[in-house]
PDB file of C-alpha atoms in Angstrom:
ATOM      1  CA  MET N   1      87.957  99.917  88.736  1.00 76.00           C
ATOM      2  CA  LYS N   2      87.940  98.035  91.988  1.00 83.00           C
ATOM      3  CA  ILE N   3      91.137  98.220  94.030  1.00 89.00           C
ATOM      4  CA  VAL N   4      91.727  95.618  96.740  1.00 90.00           C
ATOM      5  CA  VAL N   5      94.646  95.222  99.142  1.00 93.00           C
ATOM      6  CA  ALA N   6      95.288  91.545  99.866  1.00 93.00           C
ATOM      7  CA  GLU N   7      97.738  90.008 102.315  1.00 95.00           C
ATOM      8  CA  LYS N   8     100.169  87.321 101.177  1.00 94.00           C
ATOM      9  CA  LYS N   9     101.243  84.774 103.785  1.00 96.00           C
ATOM     10  CA  ALA N  10     104.886  84.337 104.746  1.00 97.00           C
ATOM     11  CA  GLN N  11     106.696  81.630 102.780  1.00 96.00           C
ATOM     12  CA  PRO N  12     109.175  79.406 104.660  1.00 97.00           C
ATOM     13  CA  ALA N  13     112.664  78.627 103.339  1.00 98.00           C
ATOM     14  CA  ARG N  14     112.740  75.532 101.144  1.00 97.00           C
ATOM     15  CA  GLN N  15     114.927  73.318  98.997  1.00 98.00           C
ATOM     16  CA  GLY N  16     114.991  73.772  95.228  1.00 97.00           C
ATOM     17  CA  ILE N  17     116.841  72.344  92.244  1.00 97.00           C
ATOM     18  CA  ASN N  18     118.842  74.321  89.702  1.00 96.00           C
ATOM     19  CA  PRO N  19     117.376  73.027  86.398  1.00 95.00           C
ATOM     20  CA  ARG N  20     120.596  73.708  84.493  1.00 96.00           C
ATOM     21  CA  THR N  21     123.003  71.834  86.786  1.00 96.00           C
ATOM     22  CA  GLY N  22     120.669  69.639  88.840  1.00 95.00           C
ATOM     23  CA  GLU N  23     122.329  71.012  91.986  1.00 97.00           C
ATOM     24  CA  THR N  24     120.229  71.366  95.162  1.00 97.00           C
ATOM     25  CA  ILE N  25     119.887  74.981  96.304  1.00 97.00           C
ATOM     26  CA  GLN N  26     118.338  76.726  99.313  1.00 98.00           C
ATOM     27  CA  ILE N  27     115.508  79.149  98.454  1.00 97.00           C
ATOM     28  CA  ALA N  28     115.246  81.967 101.002  1.00 97.00           C
ATOM     29  CA  ALA N  29     112.145  82.577 103.125  1.00 98.00           C
ATOM     30  CA  LYS N  30     109.824  85.436 102.150  1.00 96.00           C
ATOM     31  CA  PRO N  31     108.094  87.588 104.786  1.00 97.00           C
ATOM     32  CA  ALA N  32     104.354  88.313 104.739  1.00 97.00           C
ATOM     33  CA  SER N  33     103.472  91.240 102.473  1.00 96.00           C
ATOM     34  CA  LYS N  34     100.559  93.203 101.066  1.00 96.00           C
ATOM     35  CA  VAL N  35      99.592  93.141  97.377  1.00 95.00           C
ATOM     36  CA  VAL N  36      97.435  95.613  95.473  1.00 95.00           C
ATOM     37  CA  ARG N  37      94.976  94.031  93.032  1.00 91.00           C
ATOM     38  CA  VAL N  38      92.971  95.984  90.468  1.00 88.00           C
ATOM     39  CA  ARG N  39      89.873  94.544  88.819  1.00 83.00           C
ATOM     40  CA  ALA N  40      87.885  96.006  85.949  1.00 77.00           C
ATOM     41  CA  LEU N  41      84.216  96.564  86.706  1.00 80.00           C
ATOM     42  CA  LYS N  42      81.410  95.199  84.544  1.00 78.00           C
ATOM     43  CA  LYS N  43      80.765  98.511  82.738  1.00 76.00           C
ATOM     44  CA  LEU N  44      84.414  98.762  81.692  1.00 73.00           C
ATOM     45  CA  LYS N  45      84.401  95.156  80.452  1.00 72.00           C
ATOM     46  CA  GLU N  46      81.282  95.848  78.375  1.00 79.00           C
ATOM     47  CA  MET N  47      82.924  98.895  76.769  1.00 77.00           C
ATOM     48  CA  ILE N  48      85.790  96.791  75.429  1.00 71.00           C
TER      49      ILE N  48
END
């Protein structure tokens, strides 16, 4: 298995729409964060 730590960029606040009511809503900003990604190696894929 290959484990990689990737960085996600910060997301600014934005406008959204509630699909049920059609009302405009404010979606909060998200700070930058780190994400762990796991990938199967070729030998593992061949075993399956």
